[in-house]
Coordinates of N, CA and C in Angstrom, one line a residue:
X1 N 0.8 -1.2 0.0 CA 0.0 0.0 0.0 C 0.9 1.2 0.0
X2 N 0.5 2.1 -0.7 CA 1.3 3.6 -0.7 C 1.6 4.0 0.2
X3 N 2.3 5.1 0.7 CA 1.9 6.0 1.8 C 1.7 7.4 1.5
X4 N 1.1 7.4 0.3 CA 1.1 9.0 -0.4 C -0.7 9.5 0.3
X5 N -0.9 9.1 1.3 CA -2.0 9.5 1.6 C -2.3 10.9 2.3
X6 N -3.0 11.5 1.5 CA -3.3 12.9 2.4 C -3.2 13.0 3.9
X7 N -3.0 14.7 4.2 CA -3.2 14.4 5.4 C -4.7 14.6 5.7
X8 N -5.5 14.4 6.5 CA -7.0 14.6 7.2 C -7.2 15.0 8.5
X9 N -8.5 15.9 8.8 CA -8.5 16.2 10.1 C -10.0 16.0 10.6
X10 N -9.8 15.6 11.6 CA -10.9 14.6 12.7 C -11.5 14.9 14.0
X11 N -11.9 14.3 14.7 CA -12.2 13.9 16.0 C -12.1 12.5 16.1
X12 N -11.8 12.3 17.7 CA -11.8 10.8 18.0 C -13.3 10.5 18.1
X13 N -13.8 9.2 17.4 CA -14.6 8.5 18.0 C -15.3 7.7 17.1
X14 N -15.4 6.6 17.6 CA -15.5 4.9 17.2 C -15.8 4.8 15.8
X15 N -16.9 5.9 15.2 CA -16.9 5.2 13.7 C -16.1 6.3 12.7
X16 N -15.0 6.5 13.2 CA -13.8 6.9 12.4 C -13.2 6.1 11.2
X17 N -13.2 6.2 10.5 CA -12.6 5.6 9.4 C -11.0 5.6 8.8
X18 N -10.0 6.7 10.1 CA -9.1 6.9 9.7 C -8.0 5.5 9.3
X19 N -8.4 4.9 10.3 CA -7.3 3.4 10.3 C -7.8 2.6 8.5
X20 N -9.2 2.7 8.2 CA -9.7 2.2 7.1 C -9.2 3.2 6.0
X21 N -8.3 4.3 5.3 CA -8.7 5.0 4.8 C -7.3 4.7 3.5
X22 N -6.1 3.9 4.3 CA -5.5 3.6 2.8 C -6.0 2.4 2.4
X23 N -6.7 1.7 2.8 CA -7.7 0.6 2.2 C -8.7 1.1 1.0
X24 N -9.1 1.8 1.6 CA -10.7 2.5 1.0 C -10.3 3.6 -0.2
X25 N -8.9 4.6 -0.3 CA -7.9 4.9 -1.7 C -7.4 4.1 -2.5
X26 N -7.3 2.7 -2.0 CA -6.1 1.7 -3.0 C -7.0 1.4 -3.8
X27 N -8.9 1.3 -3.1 CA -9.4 0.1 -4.0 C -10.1 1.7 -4.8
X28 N -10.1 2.8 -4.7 CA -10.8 3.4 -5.3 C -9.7 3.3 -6.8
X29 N -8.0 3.8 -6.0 CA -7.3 4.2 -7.1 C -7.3 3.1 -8.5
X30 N -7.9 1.9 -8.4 CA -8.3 0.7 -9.1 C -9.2 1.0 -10.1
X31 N -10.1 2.3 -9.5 CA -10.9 2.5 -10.9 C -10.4 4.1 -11.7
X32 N -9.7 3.7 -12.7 CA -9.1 4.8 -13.3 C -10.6 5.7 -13.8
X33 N -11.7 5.6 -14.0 CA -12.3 6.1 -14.5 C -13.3 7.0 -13.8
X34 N -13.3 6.7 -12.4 CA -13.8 7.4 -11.5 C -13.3 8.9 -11.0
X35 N -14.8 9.8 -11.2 CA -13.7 11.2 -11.3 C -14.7 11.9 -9.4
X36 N -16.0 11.5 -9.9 CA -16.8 11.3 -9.1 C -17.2 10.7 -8.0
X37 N -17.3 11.3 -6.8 CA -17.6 10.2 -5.8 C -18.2 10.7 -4.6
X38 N -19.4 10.0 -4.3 CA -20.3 10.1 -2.8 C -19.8 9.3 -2.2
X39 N -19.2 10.2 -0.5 CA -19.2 9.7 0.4 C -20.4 9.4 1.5
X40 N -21.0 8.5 1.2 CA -22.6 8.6 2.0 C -22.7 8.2 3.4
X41 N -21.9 7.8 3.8 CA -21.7 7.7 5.5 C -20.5 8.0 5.8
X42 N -20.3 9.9 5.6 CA -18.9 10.8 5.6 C -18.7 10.6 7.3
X43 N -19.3 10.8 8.3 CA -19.0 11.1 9.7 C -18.2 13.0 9.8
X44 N -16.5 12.5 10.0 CA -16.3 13.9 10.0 C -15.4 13.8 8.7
X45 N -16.2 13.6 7.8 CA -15.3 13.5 6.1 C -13.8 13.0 5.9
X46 N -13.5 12.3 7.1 CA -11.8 12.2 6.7 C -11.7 11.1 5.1
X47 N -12.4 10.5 4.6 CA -12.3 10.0 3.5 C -13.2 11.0 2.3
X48 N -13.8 12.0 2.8 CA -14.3 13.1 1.7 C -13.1 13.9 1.1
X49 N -12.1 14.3 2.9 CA -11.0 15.2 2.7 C -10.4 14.6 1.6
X50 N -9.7 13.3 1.9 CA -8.8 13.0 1.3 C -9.2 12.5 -0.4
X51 N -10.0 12.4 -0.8 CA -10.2 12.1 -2.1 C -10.2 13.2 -2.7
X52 N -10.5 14.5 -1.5 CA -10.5 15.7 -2.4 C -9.2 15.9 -2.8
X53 N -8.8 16.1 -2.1 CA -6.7 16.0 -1.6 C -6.7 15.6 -2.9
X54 N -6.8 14.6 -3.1 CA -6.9 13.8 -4.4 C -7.1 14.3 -5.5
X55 N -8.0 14.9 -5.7 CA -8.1 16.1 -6.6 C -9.6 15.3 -7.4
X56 N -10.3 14.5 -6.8 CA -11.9 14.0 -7.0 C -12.5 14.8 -6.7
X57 N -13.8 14.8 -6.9 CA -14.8 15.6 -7.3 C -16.1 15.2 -6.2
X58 N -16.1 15.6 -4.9 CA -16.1 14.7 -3.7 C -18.0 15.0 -3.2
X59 N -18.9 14.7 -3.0 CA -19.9 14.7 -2.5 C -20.2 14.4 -1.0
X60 N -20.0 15.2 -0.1 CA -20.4 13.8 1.3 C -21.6 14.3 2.0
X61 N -22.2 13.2 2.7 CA -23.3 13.0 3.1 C -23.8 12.4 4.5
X62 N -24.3 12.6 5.3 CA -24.2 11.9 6.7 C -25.4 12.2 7.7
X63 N -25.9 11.5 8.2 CA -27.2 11.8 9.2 C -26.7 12.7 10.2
X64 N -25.8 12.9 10.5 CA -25.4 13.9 11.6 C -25.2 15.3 11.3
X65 N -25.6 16.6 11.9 CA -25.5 17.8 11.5 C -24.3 18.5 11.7
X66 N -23.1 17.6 12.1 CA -21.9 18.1 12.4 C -21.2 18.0 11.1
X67 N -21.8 16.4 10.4 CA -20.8 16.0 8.9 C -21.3 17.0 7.8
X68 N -22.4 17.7 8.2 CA -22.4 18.7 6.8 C -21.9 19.8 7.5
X69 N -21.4 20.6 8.5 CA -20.3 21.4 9.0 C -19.1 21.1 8.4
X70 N -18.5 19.7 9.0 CA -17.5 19.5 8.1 C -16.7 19.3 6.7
X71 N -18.0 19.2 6.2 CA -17.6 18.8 4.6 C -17.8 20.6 4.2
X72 N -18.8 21.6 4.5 CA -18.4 22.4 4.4 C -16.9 23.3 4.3
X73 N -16.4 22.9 5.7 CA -15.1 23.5 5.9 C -14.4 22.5 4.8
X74 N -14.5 21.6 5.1 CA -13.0 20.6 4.6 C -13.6 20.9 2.5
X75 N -14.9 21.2 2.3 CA -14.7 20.7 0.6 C -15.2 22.2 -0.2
X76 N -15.2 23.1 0.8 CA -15.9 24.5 0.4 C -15.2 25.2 0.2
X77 N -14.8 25.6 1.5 CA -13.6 26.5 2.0 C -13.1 27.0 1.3
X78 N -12.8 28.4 0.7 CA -11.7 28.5 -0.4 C -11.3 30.4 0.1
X79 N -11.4 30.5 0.8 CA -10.3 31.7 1.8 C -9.0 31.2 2.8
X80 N -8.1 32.5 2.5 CA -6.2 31.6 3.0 C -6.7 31.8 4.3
X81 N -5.9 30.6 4.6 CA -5.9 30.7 6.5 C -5.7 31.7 7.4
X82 N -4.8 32.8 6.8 CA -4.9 34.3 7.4 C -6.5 34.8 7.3
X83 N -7.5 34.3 6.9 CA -8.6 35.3 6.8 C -9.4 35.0 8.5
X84 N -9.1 33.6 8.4 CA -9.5 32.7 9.7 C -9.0 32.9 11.0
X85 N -7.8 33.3 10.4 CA -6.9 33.3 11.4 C -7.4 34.6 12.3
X86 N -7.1 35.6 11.9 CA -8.2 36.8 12.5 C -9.3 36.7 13.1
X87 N -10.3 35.9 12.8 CA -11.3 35.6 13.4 C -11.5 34.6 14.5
X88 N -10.4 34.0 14.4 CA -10.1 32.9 15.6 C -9.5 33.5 16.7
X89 N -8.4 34.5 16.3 CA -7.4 35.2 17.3 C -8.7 36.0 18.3
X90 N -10.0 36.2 17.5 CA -10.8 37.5 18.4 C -11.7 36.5 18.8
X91 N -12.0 35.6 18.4 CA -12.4 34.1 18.9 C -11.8 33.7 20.5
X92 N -10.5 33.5 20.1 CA -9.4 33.0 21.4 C -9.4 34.1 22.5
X93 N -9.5 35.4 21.9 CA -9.7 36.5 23.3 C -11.1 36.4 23.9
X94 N -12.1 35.8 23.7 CA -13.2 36.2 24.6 C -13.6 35.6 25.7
X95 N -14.1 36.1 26.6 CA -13.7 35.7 27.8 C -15.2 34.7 28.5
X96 N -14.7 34.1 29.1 CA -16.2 32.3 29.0 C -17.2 32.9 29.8
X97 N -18.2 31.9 29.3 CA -19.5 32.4 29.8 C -20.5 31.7 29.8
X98 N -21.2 31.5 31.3 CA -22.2 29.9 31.0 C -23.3 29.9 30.6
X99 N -23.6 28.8 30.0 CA -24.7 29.0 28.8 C -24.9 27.3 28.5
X100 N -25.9 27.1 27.7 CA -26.4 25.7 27.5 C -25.0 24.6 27.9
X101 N -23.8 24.6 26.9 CA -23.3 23.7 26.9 C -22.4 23.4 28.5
X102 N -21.8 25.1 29.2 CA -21.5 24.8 30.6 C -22.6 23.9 31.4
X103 N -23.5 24.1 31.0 CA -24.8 23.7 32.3 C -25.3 22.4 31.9
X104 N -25.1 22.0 31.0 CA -25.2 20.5 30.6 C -24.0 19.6 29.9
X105 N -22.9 20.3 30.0 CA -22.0 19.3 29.9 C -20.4 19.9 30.7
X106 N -20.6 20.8 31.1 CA -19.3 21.3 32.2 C -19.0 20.7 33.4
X107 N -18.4 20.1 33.6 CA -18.0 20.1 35.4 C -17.3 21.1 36.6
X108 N -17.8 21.4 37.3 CA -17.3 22.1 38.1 C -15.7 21.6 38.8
X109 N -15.7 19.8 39.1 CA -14.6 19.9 39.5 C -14.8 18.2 38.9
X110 N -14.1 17.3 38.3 CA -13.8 16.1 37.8 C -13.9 15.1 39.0
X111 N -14.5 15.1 40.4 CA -15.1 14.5 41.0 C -15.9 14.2 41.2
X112 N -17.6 15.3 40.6 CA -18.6 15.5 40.9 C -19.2 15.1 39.4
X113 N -19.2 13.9 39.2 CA -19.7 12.8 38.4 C -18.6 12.9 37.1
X114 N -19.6 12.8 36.5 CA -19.0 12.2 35.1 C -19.3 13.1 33.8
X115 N -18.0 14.1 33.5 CA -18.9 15.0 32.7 C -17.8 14.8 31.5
X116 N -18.5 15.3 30.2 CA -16.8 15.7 28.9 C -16.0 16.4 29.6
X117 N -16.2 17.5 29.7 CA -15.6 18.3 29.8 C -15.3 19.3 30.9
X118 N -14.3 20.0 31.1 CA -14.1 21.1 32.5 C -15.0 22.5 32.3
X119 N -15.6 22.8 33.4 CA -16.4 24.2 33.5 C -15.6 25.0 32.5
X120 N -14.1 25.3 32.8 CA -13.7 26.3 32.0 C -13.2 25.9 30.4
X121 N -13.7 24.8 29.8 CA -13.8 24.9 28.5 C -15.0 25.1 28.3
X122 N -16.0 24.7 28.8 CA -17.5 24.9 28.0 C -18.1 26.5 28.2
X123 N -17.4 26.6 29.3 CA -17.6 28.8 29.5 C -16.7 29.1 28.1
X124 N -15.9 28.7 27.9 CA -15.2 29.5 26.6 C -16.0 28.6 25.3
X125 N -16.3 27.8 25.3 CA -17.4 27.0 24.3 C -18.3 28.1 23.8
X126 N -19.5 28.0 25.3 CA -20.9 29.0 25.1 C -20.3 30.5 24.3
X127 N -19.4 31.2 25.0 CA -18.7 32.3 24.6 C -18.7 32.0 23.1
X128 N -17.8 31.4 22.7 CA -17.5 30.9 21.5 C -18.4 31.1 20.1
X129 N -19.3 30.2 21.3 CA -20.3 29.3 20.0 C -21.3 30.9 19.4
X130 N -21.7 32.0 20.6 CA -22.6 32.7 20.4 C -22.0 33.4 19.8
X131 N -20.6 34.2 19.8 CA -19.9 34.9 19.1 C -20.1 34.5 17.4
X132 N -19.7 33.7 17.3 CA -19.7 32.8 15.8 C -20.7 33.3 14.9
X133 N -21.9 33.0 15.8 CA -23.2 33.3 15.1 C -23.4 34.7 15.5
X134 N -23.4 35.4 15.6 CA -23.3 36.6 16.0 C -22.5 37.5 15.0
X135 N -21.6 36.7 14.9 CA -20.4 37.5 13.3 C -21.1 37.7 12.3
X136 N -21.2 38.2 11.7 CA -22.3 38.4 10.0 C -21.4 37.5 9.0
X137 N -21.0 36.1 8.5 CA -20.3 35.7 8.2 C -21.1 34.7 7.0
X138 N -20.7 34.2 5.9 CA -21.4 33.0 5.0 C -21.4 32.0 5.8
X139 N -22.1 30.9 5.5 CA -22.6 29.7 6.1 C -20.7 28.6 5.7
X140 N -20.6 28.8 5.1 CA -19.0 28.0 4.7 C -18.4 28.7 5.4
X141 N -17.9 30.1 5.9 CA -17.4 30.4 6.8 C -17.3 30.2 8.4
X142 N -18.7 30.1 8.8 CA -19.2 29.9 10.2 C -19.1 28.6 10.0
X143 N -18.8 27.8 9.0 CA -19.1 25.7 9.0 C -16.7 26.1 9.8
X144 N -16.5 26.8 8.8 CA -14.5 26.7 8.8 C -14.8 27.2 10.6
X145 N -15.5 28.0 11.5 CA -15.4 28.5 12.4 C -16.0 27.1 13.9
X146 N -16.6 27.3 13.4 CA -17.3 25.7 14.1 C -16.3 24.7 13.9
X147 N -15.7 24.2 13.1 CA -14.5 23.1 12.6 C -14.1 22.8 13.8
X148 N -13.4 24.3 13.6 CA -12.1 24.6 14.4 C -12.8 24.5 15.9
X149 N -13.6 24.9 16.4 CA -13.9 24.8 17.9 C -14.2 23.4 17.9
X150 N -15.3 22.5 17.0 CA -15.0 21.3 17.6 C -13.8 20.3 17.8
X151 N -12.8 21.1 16.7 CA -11.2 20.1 16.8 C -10.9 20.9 18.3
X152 N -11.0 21.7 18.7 CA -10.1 22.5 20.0 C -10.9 21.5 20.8
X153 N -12.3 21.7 20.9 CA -12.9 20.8 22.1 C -12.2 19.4 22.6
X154 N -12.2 18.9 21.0 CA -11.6 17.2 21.2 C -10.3 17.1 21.6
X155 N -9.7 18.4 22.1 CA -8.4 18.0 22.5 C -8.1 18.2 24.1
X156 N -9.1 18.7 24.3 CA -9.3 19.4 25.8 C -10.7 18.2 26.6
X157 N -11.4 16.9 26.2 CA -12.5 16.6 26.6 C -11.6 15.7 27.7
X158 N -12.8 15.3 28.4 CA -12.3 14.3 29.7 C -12.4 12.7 29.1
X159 N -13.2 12.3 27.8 CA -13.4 11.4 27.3 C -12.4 10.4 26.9
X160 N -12.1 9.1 26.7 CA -10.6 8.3 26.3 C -10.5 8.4 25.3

């Protein structure tokens, strides 16, 4: 198997496909005539990304309202990372604040049951999340802005 495989970007969790993904390129790269392709159970598109990478003509599709965020960002997206970058930097300055996701999924202290995540990520979450929408921005923009906070979350959860 090659190793010329794109790079992809994810979350952890169980129906990931990244371990499957130079399997699922070898047998595509077998059909030379394929220019087209639906991903119809994309999750967080790491096999949408990478066929795009590829330079295919990528469709993806998924019951969840996060995989059409993602395929947004990962197959839309077409502003340089400095555009984002500004908007993240004033993103990263705001200061937390509780709100749906502190109050149902924050913990106050990692003794007091069993939560994802720490009080003080989900105060910078709610912050986050309201700002976002709040920016006057395209919907492919606010999908590239959302991305990025759910990759930050998954690196900060209490989860294995």
């Amino acid at each position: 198997m090659e190793n010329n495989i794109p790079e992809t970007e994810g979350i952890k969790y169980t129906g990931s496909k990244l371990k499957m993904l130079p399997y699922i390129l070898q047998e595509i790269q077998l059909l030379p005539d394929v220019k087209h392709i639906l991903d119809g159970f994309s999750g967080t598109t790491r096999v949408a990304q990478a066929l795009y990478k590829l330079g295919y003509d990528v469709t993806c599709n998924d019951i969840a309202y996060w995989s059409e965020t993602f395929g947004k960002c990962y197959l839309q997206a077409d502003k340089p990372i400095e555009y984002y970058q500004q908007i993240i930097n004033h993103l990263n300055s705001l200061h937390g604040k509780t709100g749906w996701f502190s109050e149902h999924y924050g913990a106050k202290d990692l003794t007091n049951g069993k939560f994802p995540f720490q009080l003080k990520n989900t105060r910078k979450l709610d912050a986050t999340r309201e700002e976002i929408d709040n920016i006057d921005l395209s919907d492919i923009d606010k999908s590239v802005l959302l991305t990025s906070l759910i990759l930050a979350l998954d690196t900060v959860d209490n989860t294995i």
